[in-house]
Short mmCIF file of C-alpha atoms and ligand atoms in Angstrom, two decimals:
data_model
loop_
_atom_site.label_atom_id
_atom_site.label_comp_id
_atom_site.label_asym_id
_atom_site.label_seq_id
_atom_site.Cartn_x
_atom_site.Cartn_y
_atom_site.Cartn_z
CA MET F 376 7.89 28.41 1.47
CA THR F 377 5.87 25.86 -0.41
CA ALA F 378 3.01 23.54 0.36
CA ALA F 379 2.98 19.78 0.27
CA ARG F 380 -0.05 18.45 -1.53
CA ASN F 381 -1.99 15.72 0.22
CA PRO F 382 -2.13 12.83 -0.13
CA VAL F 383 1.66 13.01 -0.47
CA LEU F 384 1.67 9.39 -1.66
CA PRO F 385 -1.56 9.13 -3.67
CA GLY F 386 -3.00 5.76 -4.56
CA PHE F 387 -2.96 2.71 -2.35
CA HIS F 388 -0.17 3.49 0.15
CA PRO F 389 -1.48 2.51 3.58
CA ASP F 390 0.09 2.21 7.02
CA PRO F 391 2.89 4.72 6.42
CA SER F 392 5.96 4.81 8.61
CA ILE F 393 8.54 7.59 8.40
CA CYS F 394 12.11 8.24 9.54
CA ARG F 395 14.71 10.90 8.84
CA VAL F 396 18.37 10.42 8.07
CA GLY F 397 20.26 13.71 7.86
CA ASP F 398 18.20 15.88 5.52
CA GLU F 399 16.32 13.02 3.90
CA PHE F 400 13.00 11.52 4.91
CA PHE F 401 12.01 7.93 4.12
CA VAL F 402 8.52 6.45 4.13
CA VAL F 403 7.56 2.79 3.82
CA THR F 404 4.00 1.56 3.23
CA SER F 405 2.21 -1.78 3.24
CA THR F 406 1.53 -3.80 0.10
CA PHE F 407 -0.32 -7.03 1.08
CA GLU F 408 -0.32 -9.50 -1.85
CA TYR F 409 1.52 -7.22 -4.29
CA PHE F 410 5.13 -7.70 -5.36
CA PRO F 411 7.58 -6.04 -5.14
CA GLY F 412 6.52 -5.21 -1.61
CA LEU F 413 7.05 -2.39 0.88
CA PRO F 414 7.98 0.57 -1.34
CA VAL F 415 10.41 3.04 0.17
CA HIS F 416 9.88 6.68 -0.84
CA ARG F 417 12.38 9.46 -0.19
CA SER F 418 11.96 13.21 0.14
CA ARG F 419 14.25 16.09 1.01
CA ASP F 420 11.46 18.59 1.61
CA LEU F 421 8.33 16.54 2.50
CA VAL F 422 6.82 17.98 -0.72
CA GLU F 423 8.31 15.93 -3.54
CA TRP F 424 8.51 12.20 -3.00
CA GLN F 425 10.34 9.63 -5.07
CA LEU F 426 10.24 5.86 -5.02
CA VAL F 427 13.78 4.69 -4.28
CA GLY F 428 13.33 0.96 -3.81
CA HIS F 429 11.35 -1.84 -2.20
CA ALA F 430 12.26 -3.62 1.02
CA VAL F 431 10.89 -6.83 -0.53
CA HIS F 432 12.18 -7.04 -4.08
CA ARG F 433 13.42 -10.62 -4.54
CA ASP F 434 11.18 -13.69 -4.86
CA GLU F 435 13.44 -15.56 -2.46
CA GLN F 436 13.05 -13.11 0.42
CA LEU F 437 9.47 -14.16 1.22
CA ASP F 438 6.82 -16.51 -0.12
CA LEU F 439 3.85 -14.42 -1.20
CA SER F 440 2.62 -17.04 -3.70
CA THR F 441 -0.40 -18.23 -1.68
CA VAL F 442 -1.38 -15.23 0.45
CA SER F 443 -4.97 -14.08 0.10
CA ALA F 444 -6.05 -10.71 -1.21
CA SER F 445 -5.32 -8.23 1.60
CA GLY F 446 -3.18 -10.90 3.30
CA GLY F 447 0.60 -10.81 2.92
CA LEU F 448 2.62 -7.79 3.96
CA PHE F 449 0.89 -5.78 6.70
CA ALA F 450 1.95 -2.51 8.29
CA PRO F 451 5.75 -1.97 8.23
CA THR F 452 7.94 0.36 10.28
CA ILE F 453 11.12 2.01 8.97
CA ARG F 454 13.94 3.13 11.26
CA HIS F 455 17.61 4.02 10.81
CA HIS F 456 20.31 3.11 13.27
CA GLU F 457 24.09 3.38 13.01
CA GLY F 458 24.17 3.55 9.22
CA ARG F 459 21.59 0.83 8.62
CA PHE F 460 17.93 0.97 7.65
CA TYR F 461 15.60 -1.48 9.38
CA VAL F 462 12.12 -2.38 8.15
CA ALA F 463 10.03 -4.48 10.53
CA CYS F 464 6.88 -6.05 9.12
CA THR F 465 4.51 -9.01 9.39
CA LEU F 466 3.65 -11.55 6.71
CA VAL F 467 0.09 -12.73 7.29
CA GLY F 468 -1.40 -15.91 5.80
CA GLY F 469 -0.31 -18.14 2.93
CA GLU F 470 1.38 -21.52 3.05
CA GLY F 471 4.94 -20.26 3.47
CA ARG F 472 6.63 -18.94 6.57
CA GLN F 473 4.52 -16.35 8.39
CA GLY F 474 5.10 -13.95 11.23
CA SER F 475 7.11 -10.83 11.92
CA PHE F 476 10.52 -10.19 10.43
CA VAL F 477 13.14 -7.52 9.89
CA VAL F 478 14.95 -6.71 6.64
CA THR F 479 17.90 -4.32 6.61
CA THR F 480 20.13 -2.44 4.22
CA THR F 481 22.66 0.37 4.14
CA ASP F 482 21.12 1.69 0.91
CA PRO F 483 17.32 1.99 0.72
CA ALA F 484 17.54 1.50 -3.05
CA GLY F 485 18.62 -2.03 -2.17
CA PRO F 486 19.53 -4.73 -2.08
CA TRP F 487 17.68 -5.46 1.14
CA SER F 488 18.63 -8.43 3.28
CA ASP F 489 16.82 -11.71 3.63
CA PRO F 490 14.34 -11.54 6.48
CA ALA F 491 15.41 -12.18 10.04
CA TRP F 492 12.31 -13.82 11.49
CA ILE F 493 11.59 -12.67 15.02
CA GLU F 494 10.51 -15.68 17.09
CA ASP F 495 7.62 -15.12 19.50
CA ALA F 496 6.76 -11.73 17.98
CA GLN F 497 3.02 -12.32 18.09
CA GLY F 498 0.47 -10.23 16.28
CA ILE F 499 1.00 -7.42 13.77
CA ASP F 500 2.29 -3.87 13.33
CA PRO F 501 5.81 -4.28 14.73
CA SER F 502 7.94 -1.23 15.49
CA ILE F 503 11.46 -0.75 16.82
CA LEU F 504 12.77 1.92 19.16
CA PHE F 505 16.54 2.38 19.08
CA ASP F 506 16.88 3.99 22.47
CA ASP F 507 20.09 5.90 21.73
CA ASP F 508 19.27 8.91 23.86
CA ASP F 509 18.88 6.96 27.03
CA ASP F 510 22.07 7.68 29.01
CA ASP F 511 21.52 4.79 31.38
CA ASP F 512 20.80 2.16 28.79
CA ASP F 513 22.79 3.28 25.81
CA GLY F 514 22.16 1.27 22.68
CA ARG F 515 19.22 -0.84 23.78
CA ALA F 516 16.53 -1.62 21.24
CA TRP F 517 12.87 -2.30 21.96
CA TRP F 518 10.28 -4.12 19.89
CA CYS F 519 6.62 -3.31 20.16
CA GLY F 520 3.62 -4.72 18.37
CA THR F 521 -0.06 -5.42 18.80
CA ARG F 522 -2.06 -8.63 19.11
CA LEU F 523 -5.55 -9.72 20.02
CA ALA F 524 -6.04 -9.82 23.79
CA GLU F 525 -7.00 -13.40 24.56
CA PRO F 526 -9.21 -13.47 26.42
CA GLY F 527 -10.06 -9.82 25.98
CA ASP F 528 -12.45 -7.82 28.10
CA TRP F 529 -14.43 -7.03 24.96
CA PRO F 530 -14.49 -8.30 21.36
CA GLU F 531 -11.62 -7.09 19.14
CA GLN F 532 -9.70 -5.77 22.11
CA THR F 533 -6.00 -5.78 21.32
CA GLU F 534 -2.94 -5.25 23.46
CA VAL F 535 0.24 -3.39 22.62
CA TRP F 536 3.24 -5.25 24.00
CA VAL F 537 6.92 -4.37 24.36
CA ARG F 538 10.01 -6.52 24.68
CA GLU F 539 13.70 -5.90 24.30
CA LEU F 540 15.21 -6.72 20.92
CA ASP F 541 18.71 -8.15 21.01
CA LEU F 542 20.24 -6.76 17.81
CA SER F 543 23.19 -9.15 17.86
CA THR F 544 20.92 -12.19 17.53
CA MET F 545 17.81 -10.43 16.19
CA SER F 546 15.73 -12.08 18.85
CA LEU F 547 13.47 -10.93 21.65
CA ALA F 548 14.94 -11.00 25.11
CA GLY F 549 13.80 -10.46 28.66
CA GLU F 550 10.35 -9.99 29.99
CA GLU F 551 7.34 -9.01 27.93
CA HIS F 552 5.22 -6.00 28.96
CA VAL F 553 1.65 -5.35 27.89
CA VAL F 554 1.48 -1.55 27.91
CA TRP F 555 -1.63 -0.29 26.12
CA HIS F 556 -5.16 -1.23 25.06
CA GLY F 557 -6.18 2.07 23.49
CA ALA F 558 -7.27 5.31 25.12
CA VAL F 559 -10.99 4.77 25.14
CA GLU F 560 -12.81 2.28 27.32
CA GLY F 561 -13.94 -0.44 24.92
CA ALA F 562 -11.45 0.62 22.20
CA VAL F 563 -11.04 -1.94 19.43
CA TRP F 564 -7.83 -2.50 17.51
CA ALA F 565 -5.23 -0.55 19.44
CA GLU F 566 -2.60 -0.91 16.71
CA GLY F 567 0.20 0.66 14.72
CA PRO F 568 2.15 1.47 17.91
CA HIS F 569 5.40 3.43 17.80
CA LEU F 570 7.67 4.39 20.68
CA TYR F 571 9.76 7.60 20.72
CA ARG F 572 12.17 8.99 23.27
CA ARG F 573 11.89 12.70 23.96
CA GLY F 574 14.40 13.57 26.64
CA GLY F 575 13.42 11.79 29.82
CA ASP F 576 10.05 10.79 28.41
CA LEU F 577 8.94 7.80 26.41
CA LEU F 578 6.08 8.62 24.09
CA LEU F 579 3.79 5.90 22.77
CA VAL F 580 1.65 6.77 19.74
CA ALA F 581 -0.91 4.19 18.65
CA SER F 582 -4.09 4.07 16.65
CA GLU F 583 -7.41 2.56 17.64
CA GLY F 584 -10.95 2.12 16.44
CA GLY F 585 -10.07 -0.06 13.42
CA THR F 586 -8.55 1.10 10.16
CA GLU F 587 -11.87 2.25 8.71
CA ARG F 588 -14.38 4.95 9.69
CA HIS F 589 -13.55 4.95 13.39
CA HIS F 590 -9.79 5.15 13.04
CA ALA F 591 -8.11 7.49 15.55
CA VAL F 592 -4.65 8.33 16.92
CA SER F 593 -3.90 8.43 20.65
CA ALA F 594 -0.76 8.94 22.73
CA ALA F 595 0.55 7.98 26.13
CA ARG F 596 3.69 8.79 28.10
CA GLY F 597 5.90 6.91 30.49
CA ALA F 598 9.39 6.91 31.92
CA SER F 599 10.56 3.66 30.34
CA PRO F 600 9.90 1.79 27.08
CA THR F 601 8.24 -0.93 29.11
CA GLY F 602 5.78 1.47 30.70
CA PRO F 603 3.68 2.07 32.60
CA PHE F 604 2.12 4.56 30.18
CA THR F 605 -0.45 7.21 30.99
CA GLY F 606 -2.71 8.40 28.20
CA SER F 607 -3.06 12.03 27.21
CA ARG F 608 -6.19 13.68 28.53
CA ALA F 609 -6.70 15.02 25.00
CA ASN F 610 -7.03 11.54 23.44
CA PRO F 611 -7.85 10.77 20.73
CA LEU F 612 -5.43 13.35 19.37
CA LEU F 613 -6.37 13.00 15.72
CA THR F 614 -9.40 11.48 14.04
CA HIS F 615 -12.12 12.28 11.51
CA ARG F 616 -14.53 9.74 12.98
CA HIS F 617 -16.72 12.41 14.56
CA LEU F 618 -17.25 14.18 11.22
CA GLY F 619 -19.93 11.78 10.04
CA GLY F 620 -20.49 9.96 6.77
CA ASP F 621 -20.35 13.07 4.63
CA ALA F 622 -16.71 13.91 5.39
CA PRO F 623 -14.62 13.95 2.17
CA VAL F 624 -11.59 12.53 4.01
CA ALA F 625 -12.02 9.69 6.50
CA ASN F 626 -10.34 6.68 8.11
CA VAL F 627 -7.57 8.88 9.55
CA GLY F 628 -5.03 7.02 11.65
CA HIS F 629 -1.85 4.96 11.76
CA ALA F 630 0.41 7.90 12.61
CA ASP F 631 4.19 7.89 12.78
CA LEU F 632 6.14 10.96 13.95
CA VAL F 633 9.35 12.47 12.67
CA ASP F 634 11.32 15.56 13.64
CA ASP F 635 12.58 17.53 10.67
CA GLY F 636 15.92 18.46 12.19
CA ARG F 637 14.90 22.13 12.04
CA GLY F 638 12.85 22.17 15.22
CA GLY F 639 9.62 21.04 13.57
CA TRP F 640 7.62 17.83 13.82
CA TRP F 641 5.48 16.01 11.31
CA ALA F 642 3.43 12.87 11.07
CA THR F 643 2.49 10.59 8.26
CA VAL F 644 -0.95 9.05 8.59
CA LEU F 645 -3.24 7.00 6.41
CA ALA F 646 -6.53 8.44 5.25
CA THR F 647 -9.11 7.73 2.58
CA ARG F 648 -10.76 10.15 0.18
CA ARG F 649 -14.53 9.64 0.03
CA LEU F 650 -16.51 10.37 -3.12
CA PRO F 651 -20.25 10.91 -3.53
CA LEU F 652 -22.13 7.72 -4.30
CA ASP F 653 -25.93 7.86 -4.55
CA GLU F 654 -27.01 9.96 -1.57
CA ALA F 655 -23.95 9.17 0.52
CA ARG F 656 -20.20 8.68 0.06
CA ALA F 657 -17.94 5.69 -0.48
CA ASP F 658 -14.17 5.24 -0.31
CA ALA F 659 -12.47 6.43 -3.48
CA LEU F 660 -10.86 3.59 -5.47
CA GLN F 661 -7.46 4.75 -4.19
CA GLY F 662 -8.23 3.29 -0.77
CA ARG F 663 -5.94 4.19 2.10
CA GLU F 664 -3.28 6.72 1.08
CA THR F 665 -0.39 8.49 2.84
CA TRP F 666 -1.01 12.03 4.13
CA LEU F 667 1.28 14.51 5.83
CA VAL F 668 0.23 16.32 9.00
CA PRO F 669 2.07 19.10 10.87
CA VAL F 670 2.66 18.44 14.53
CA VAL F 671 3.72 20.65 17.44
CA PHE F 672 4.50 19.61 21.00
CA GLU F 673 2.66 21.30 23.86
CA ASP F 674 3.45 20.32 27.43
CA GLY F 675 5.23 17.26 26.11
CA TRP F 676 2.25 16.05 24.08
CA PRO F 677 1.92 16.03 20.29
CA VAL F 678 -0.77 18.26 18.78
CA PHE F 679 -1.68 17.03 15.29
CA ALA F 680 -2.85 19.64 12.73
CA PRO F 681 -2.64 22.48 15.27
CA ALA F 682 -5.67 24.77 15.49
CA THR F 683 -7.83 22.73 13.12
CA GLY F 684 -7.42 19.08 14.08
CA ARG F 685 -8.12 17.98 10.52
CA LEU F 686 -6.12 16.81 7.55
CA ALA F 687 -5.65 19.46 4.88
CA GLU F 688 -5.13 19.15 1.15
CA GLU F 689 -2.23 21.59 1.37
CA VAL F 690 0.30 21.67 4.16
CA GLU F 691 2.84 24.48 4.35
CA VAL F 692 6.42 23.37 4.79
CA PRO F 693 8.11 26.65 5.84
CA TRP F 694 11.65 25.68 4.85
CA ALA F 695 10.87 23.83 1.64
CA ASP F 696 11.62 25.05 -1.85
CA ALA F 697 9.91 22.62 -4.17
CA GLN F 698 6.90 22.26 -6.36
CA ALA F 699 4.25 19.64 -5.64
CA THR F 700 2.86 17.83 -8.69
CA ALA F 701 -0.91 17.94 -8.98
CA ALA F 702 -1.20 14.62 -10.77
CA ARG F 703 1.35 12.60 -12.63
CA SER F 704 1.29 10.04 -15.39
CA LEU F 705 2.81 6.59 -15.26
CA VAL F 706 3.87 5.23 -18.63
CA ASP F 707 5.93 2.26 -19.73
CA ASP F 708 6.41 1.66 -23.46
CA PHE F 709 8.46 -1.45 -22.64
CA ASP F 710 11.36 -0.26 -24.79
CA GLY F 711 13.76 0.01 -21.86
CA PRO F 712 16.00 -2.64 -20.30
CA SER F 713 13.72 -3.04 -17.27
CA VAL F 714 10.10 -2.41 -16.47
CA HIS F 715 8.86 0.78 -14.82
CA PRO F 716 9.86 0.67 -11.12
CA GLU F 717 6.31 1.39 -9.98
CA LEU F 718 4.81 -1.64 -11.76
CA VAL F 719 3.56 -4.33 -9.41
CA SER F 720 2.34 -7.85 -9.92
CA VAL F 721 0.03 -10.01 -7.83
CA ARG F 722 1.91 -12.36 -5.47
CA THR F 723 5.26 -14.00 -6.07
CA ALA F 724 5.62 -16.91 -8.48
CA PRO F 725 8.96 -18.60 -7.86
CA GLY F 726 10.21 -20.26 -11.02
CA ALA F 727 7.22 -19.26 -13.18
CA ARG F 728 7.55 -17.03 -16.22
CA ARG F 729 4.97 -14.30 -15.79
CA THR F 730 6.12 -10.94 -16.99
CA GLN F 731 8.91 -11.02 -19.48
CA LEU F 732 10.63 -8.10 -21.15
CA GLY F 733 12.71 -8.65 -24.23
CA GLU F 734 11.15 -11.87 -25.52
CA ARG F 735 9.83 -9.58 -28.19
CA GLN F 736 11.65 -6.33 -28.73
CA GLY F 737 9.82 -3.36 -27.21
CA HIS F 738 7.04 -5.44 -25.69
CA LEU F 739 6.09 -6.88 -22.36
CA ARG F 740 5.07 -10.51 -22.83
CA LEU F 741 2.77 -11.88 -20.15
CA HIS F 742 2.59 -15.67 -19.80
CA ALA F 743 -0.64 -16.91 -18.22
CA THR F 744 -0.07 -18.37 -14.77
CA SER F 745 -3.73 -18.64 -13.78
CA GLY F 746 -6.95 -19.71 -15.47
CA SER F 747 -8.80 -16.61 -14.33
CA LEU F 748 -8.36 -13.54 -12.17
CA HIS F 749 -10.90 -15.05 -9.73
CA GLU F 750 -8.35 -17.61 -8.60
CA LEU F 751 -6.09 -17.06 -5.64
CA ALA F 752 -2.93 -17.39 -7.74
CA PRO F 753 0.18 -15.52 -8.76
CA HIS F 754 -1.39 -13.78 -11.76
CA ALA F 755 0.33 -12.64 -14.93
CA PHE F 756 -0.37 -9.01 -14.19
CA ALA F 757 1.57 -5.75 -14.22
CA GLY F 758 -0.12 -2.65 -12.92
CA PHE F 759 0.14 0.79 -11.41
CA ARG F 760 -1.72 2.07 -8.37
CA LEU F 761 -4.63 4.24 -9.40
CA GLU F 762 -3.53 7.59 -7.94
CA GLN F 763 -6.43 9.93 -8.71
CA PRO F 764 -10.19 9.54 -9.21
CA ILE F 765 -9.95 10.82 -12.79
CA ALA F 766 -7.60 8.81 -14.96
CA THR F 767 -7.20 6.98 -18.24
CA LEU F 768 -5.67 3.52 -18.26
CA ALA F 769 -4.59 2.38 -21.71
CA THR F 770 -2.63 -0.35 -23.43
CA VAL F 771 -1.80 -1.73 -26.85
CA VAL F 772 -2.14 -5.49 -26.92
CA GLU F 773 -1.49 -8.21 -29.43
CA ALA F 774 -3.09 -11.55 -28.69
CA PRO F 775 -1.85 -14.69 -30.48
CA ASP F 776 -3.47 -16.15 -33.63
CA ALA F 777 -3.64 -19.59 -32.03
CA PRO F 778 -4.59 -18.86 -28.44
CA SER F 779 -4.79 -21.49 -25.74
CA PRO F 780 -8.26 -22.22 -24.28
CA GLY F 781 -9.76 -19.38 -22.31
CA LEU F 782 -6.98 -16.97 -23.16
CA LEU F 783 -8.06 -13.49 -22.18
CA ALA F 784 -5.68 -10.56 -22.39
CA GLY F 785 -6.18 -6.88 -21.73
CA LEU F 786 -6.70 -4.30 -19.02
CA THR F 787 -7.99 -4.80 -15.53
CA LEU F 788 -8.90 -2.65 -12.56
CA ARG F 789 -8.29 -4.94 -9.62
CA LEU F 790 -9.45 -4.66 -6.03
CA SER F 791 -9.24 -8.38 -5.28
CA GLU F 792 -9.99 -11.86 -6.64
CA ARG F 793 -13.60 -11.19 -5.70
CA ARG F 794 -13.88 -7.81 -7.36
CA HIS F 795 -12.35 -6.60 -10.58
CA LEU F 796 -13.19 -5.17 -13.97
CA THR F 797 -11.66 -6.55 -17.16
CA LEU F 798 -11.53 -5.15 -20.68
CA GLY F 799 -10.04 -8.08 -22.53
CA VAL F 800 -9.72 -9.66 -25.94
CA ARG F 801 -10.59 -13.33 -26.38
CA ALA F 802 -11.35 -15.77 -29.17
CA GLY F 803 -15.15 -15.80 -29.62
CA THR F 804 -17.21 -18.30 -31.65
CA ALA F 805 -17.17 -16.12 -34.76
CA GLY F 806 -13.77 -14.48 -34.34
CA ARG F 807 -12.23 -12.14 -31.87
CA VAL F 808 -14.19 -10.15 -29.33
CA VAL F 809 -13.37 -7.54 -26.75
CA GLU F 810 -15.48 -7.89 -23.61
CA LEU F 811 -16.05 -5.54 -20.71
CA VAL F 812 -16.82 -7.65 -17.63
CA LEU F 813 -17.34 -6.67 -14.01
CA HIS F 814 -16.63 -9.53 -11.65
CA VAL F 815 -18.39 -9.21 -8.29
CA ASP F 816 -18.42 -11.97 -5.68
CA GLY F 817 -18.49 -14.93 -8.09
CA GLU F 818 -20.71 -13.35 -10.71
CA ASP F 819 -19.50 -12.10 -14.11
CA ARG F 820 -21.53 -9.18 -15.40
CA VAL F 821 -20.87 -8.68 -19.12
CA LEU F 822 -21.25 -4.95 -19.70
CA GLY F 823 -20.33 -4.75 -23.38
CA VAL F 824 -18.94 -6.73 -26.30
CA ALA F 825 -17.30 -5.60 -29.55
CA GLU F 826 -16.13 -7.74 -32.45
CA VAL F 827 -12.58 -6.94 -33.48
CA PRO F 828 -10.15 -8.12 -36.16
CA ALA F 829 -6.88 -9.94 -35.46
CA GLY F 830 -3.81 -7.81 -34.82
CA ARG F 831 -2.93 -4.92 -32.56
CA LEU F 832 -5.65 -3.36 -30.46
CA GLY F 833 -5.70 -0.25 -28.36
CA LEU F 834 -7.73 -0.66 -25.17
CA ALA F 835 -8.64 2.16 -22.83
CA LEU F 836 -10.64 2.69 -19.65
CA GLU F 837 -11.58 6.31 -19.00
CA ILE F 838 -12.22 6.50 -15.29
CA ASP F 839 -14.14 9.25 -13.55
CA GLY F 840 -14.92 8.53 -9.92
CA PHE F 841 -17.07 5.42 -9.85
CA GLU F 842 -17.61 5.21 -13.60
CA ALA F 843 -15.45 3.91 -16.42
CA VAL F 844 -16.04 4.12 -20.16
CA ALA F 845 -14.32 1.37 -22.13
CA ARG F 846 -13.00 1.85 -25.66
CA VAL F 847 -11.21 -0.26 -28.23
CA GLU F 848 -9.22 1.08 -31.18
CA TYR F 849 -7.82 -0.56 -34.30
CA GLY F 850 -6.75 1.05 -37.56
CA GLU F 851 -8.84 4.20 -37.85
CA ARG F 852 -11.68 2.79 -35.78
CA ARG F 853 -12.53 3.75 -32.24
CA ILE F 854 -15.43 1.89 -30.66
CA ALA F 855 -17.16 2.36 -27.29
CA VAL F 856 -17.48 -1.08 -25.70
CA GLY F 857 -19.53 -0.12 -22.67
CA THR F 858 -19.72 1.71 -19.38
CA ALA F 859 -19.00 0.21 -15.99
CA ASP F 860 -20.20 1.18 -12.53
CA LEU F 861 -17.00 0.93 -10.50
CA SER F 862 -18.60 1.37 -7.08
CA PRO F 863 -18.29 -2.37 -6.28
CA LEU F 864 -14.50 -1.81 -6.45
CA SER F 865 -14.60 0.85 -3.74
CA PRO F 866 -12.78 -0.54 -0.70
CA SER F 867 -15.72 0.43 1.52
CA GLU F 868 -18.00 -1.65 -0.74
CA GLY F 869 -15.64 -4.50 -1.66
CA GLY F 870 -13.71 -4.79 1.60
CA GLY F 871 -10.04 -5.45 2.22
CA PHE F 872 -7.02 -3.30 2.99
CA VAL F 873 -5.92 -2.34 -0.53
CA GLY F 874 -6.96 0.18 -3.17
CA VAL F 875 -7.44 -0.42 -6.87
CA VAL F 876 -4.46 -1.25 -9.07
CA GLY F 877 -4.88 -0.91 -12.84
CA GLY F 878 -2.81 -2.86 -15.30
CA VAL F 879 -2.41 -5.45 -18.01
CA PHE F 880 -3.08 -9.15 -17.53
CA VAL F 881 -3.26 -12.47 -19.31
CA VAL F 882 -5.15 -15.55 -18.10
CA GLY F 883 -5.65 -18.92 -19.80
CA GLU F 884 -4.64 -22.56 -19.77
CA PRO F 885 -1.36 -23.57 -21.34
CA ALA F 886 -2.42 -26.21 -23.91
CA ARG F 887 -1.57 -28.00 -27.22
CA ASP F 888 -3.66 -28.37 -30.34
CA GLU F 889 -4.62 -31.77 -31.83
CA GLY F 890 -1.37 -31.93 -33.75
CA GLY F 891 0.56 -31.45 -30.51
CA ALA F 892 1.69 -27.90 -31.23
CA ALA F 893 1.86 -25.60 -28.23
CA LEU F 894 -0.91 -23.02 -28.19
CA ALA F 895 0.13 -19.61 -27.00
CA ALA F 896 -0.86 -18.84 -23.42
CA ALA F 897 0.69 -15.41 -23.64
CA ALA F 898 0.09 -11.99 -25.13
CA ASP F 899 2.29 -9.02 -25.92
CA PHE F 900 1.79 -5.48 -24.67
CA ASP F 901 3.41 -2.53 -26.37
CA LEU F 902 2.41 0.06 -23.78
CA LEU F 903 0.81 0.59 -20.42
CA SER F 904 -0.12 4.12 -19.52
CA LEU F 905 -2.03 5.59 -16.62
CA VAL F 906 -2.67 9.28 -17.12
CA HIS F 907 -4.12 11.00 -14.04
CA ALA F 908 -6.01 14.29 -13.99
CA PRO F 909 -5.80 16.59 -10.95
CA ALA F 910 -8.51 15.89 -8.39
CA ARG F 911 -11.51 18.20 -8.75
C1 6LW I 2392 -2.63 -2.98 9.73
C2 6LW I 2392 -3.31 -2.62 10.97
C3 6LW I 2392 -4.71 -2.55 10.55
O1 6LW I 2392 -1.61 -3.88 9.96
O2 6LW I 2392 -4.85 -2.83 9.26
O3 6LW I 2392 -6.93 -2.50 11.16
C4 6LW I 2392 -3.76 -3.59 8.95
N1 6LW I 2392 -5.65 -2.41 11.33
O4 6LW I 2392 -2.79 -1.46 11.53
C5 6LW I 2392 -3.53 -3.60 7.51
O5 6LW I 2392 -3.34 -2.33 6.99
#
């Protein structure tokens, strides 16, 4: 017997959805403006999880080039049916095609299909029930999702709706049924619905209360996928919203259930670690992460975290034989034929050169595609999700001798366009400088400056909770550039649906000098490493 260590997917991994195929479990999570999108993780024991692929991994699948921060790819659902994986998701915002879609594959490592857009699938958080166990209606599939009730009986009231999905045409068919508004009178944001068949019963599990402090999971039962559904008298079945502002784990919701094939049941949920800030607590920079919760059924109803009703840092998996890692490191020295599979960039940039391996042996060359990280643009950025509150993010960068105007290259901790920290090298009036800058809502706060020579520089951000110490290294020298208060990057302070991603970036304007020679709007990185320490 071993214990799974929560969060099982640390770092920004919200809105988890889980399914089982044989003895393997698969989880997909939402990614918003990041690309590749919708990572698929696999586990054989619920303890050790590995990234196997992304459901959105080709520029041409979807246009994420103009989606806003925390727009883009919302909550996905993963299901498996007759040898094929299905991921249903919604693309929100941007100038390209929007709405709900399905991508499929026989191998979760990919390739995944182009999206089949589902006409008339209003709202967000789509899910599919393959109703195989229904003897009367063998093989029917049902789509459910949530949308704002218009007009609603109260502000932010949503409705969960169900319609048949015709798999042969990938289109909705038949009548639509509004089946759920949440368990509580006045509930806001009934969302993340999933339907399950358990014998003669249809079980609906949905969240409510909004994805922040008041998040909660409720359930209802009916005889048919189209309802009517009756809520459990125990609703909400799982929440931390009653624990108050001092709870170290909050925002618990967005559950999806899976049976382990051994008689046991489990749920993945999203939750947020909360760290002390002044006299209170704020969301850790990781934002919403994926947690595992044991489930049992009593009288046909799911009981989440039996006997305690709370998420736990360790969850015993009786049949597992595996070792959970306390904290791992993510390192790419850019010597390989492809970049680290967990590296993400911001938005898609069809046709633009952004991150290029191999232009210089052993380096990642980033070509500027935006003038600054404040712009809503596909940035030249490659980063890892910050997985633990204590971590060191480091790179080795070489900026060009003849940089284009405004060229800034280095490390960033990014929550959004509105909020990020940069430790970057730029051409100053009297030579090269490294600057530590916190960007908050249109204002640049310069927190430290160091003069540096031309050539290779080591840059590092040593992160501890809501503080980061910035250092630069060259030759034998190691200089402290400054200290940053990272609390503005906390999702509860800075808003949005994502957590902080730390990586390398280049911004600047492609330009020519007076003689017409092209000035370099690119920089080379020899390394990106994110070393995490176990949570205290
Ligand atoms: C997700 C929905 C939600 O689609 O947040 O507040 C959205 N509710 O369930 C983004 O994670």
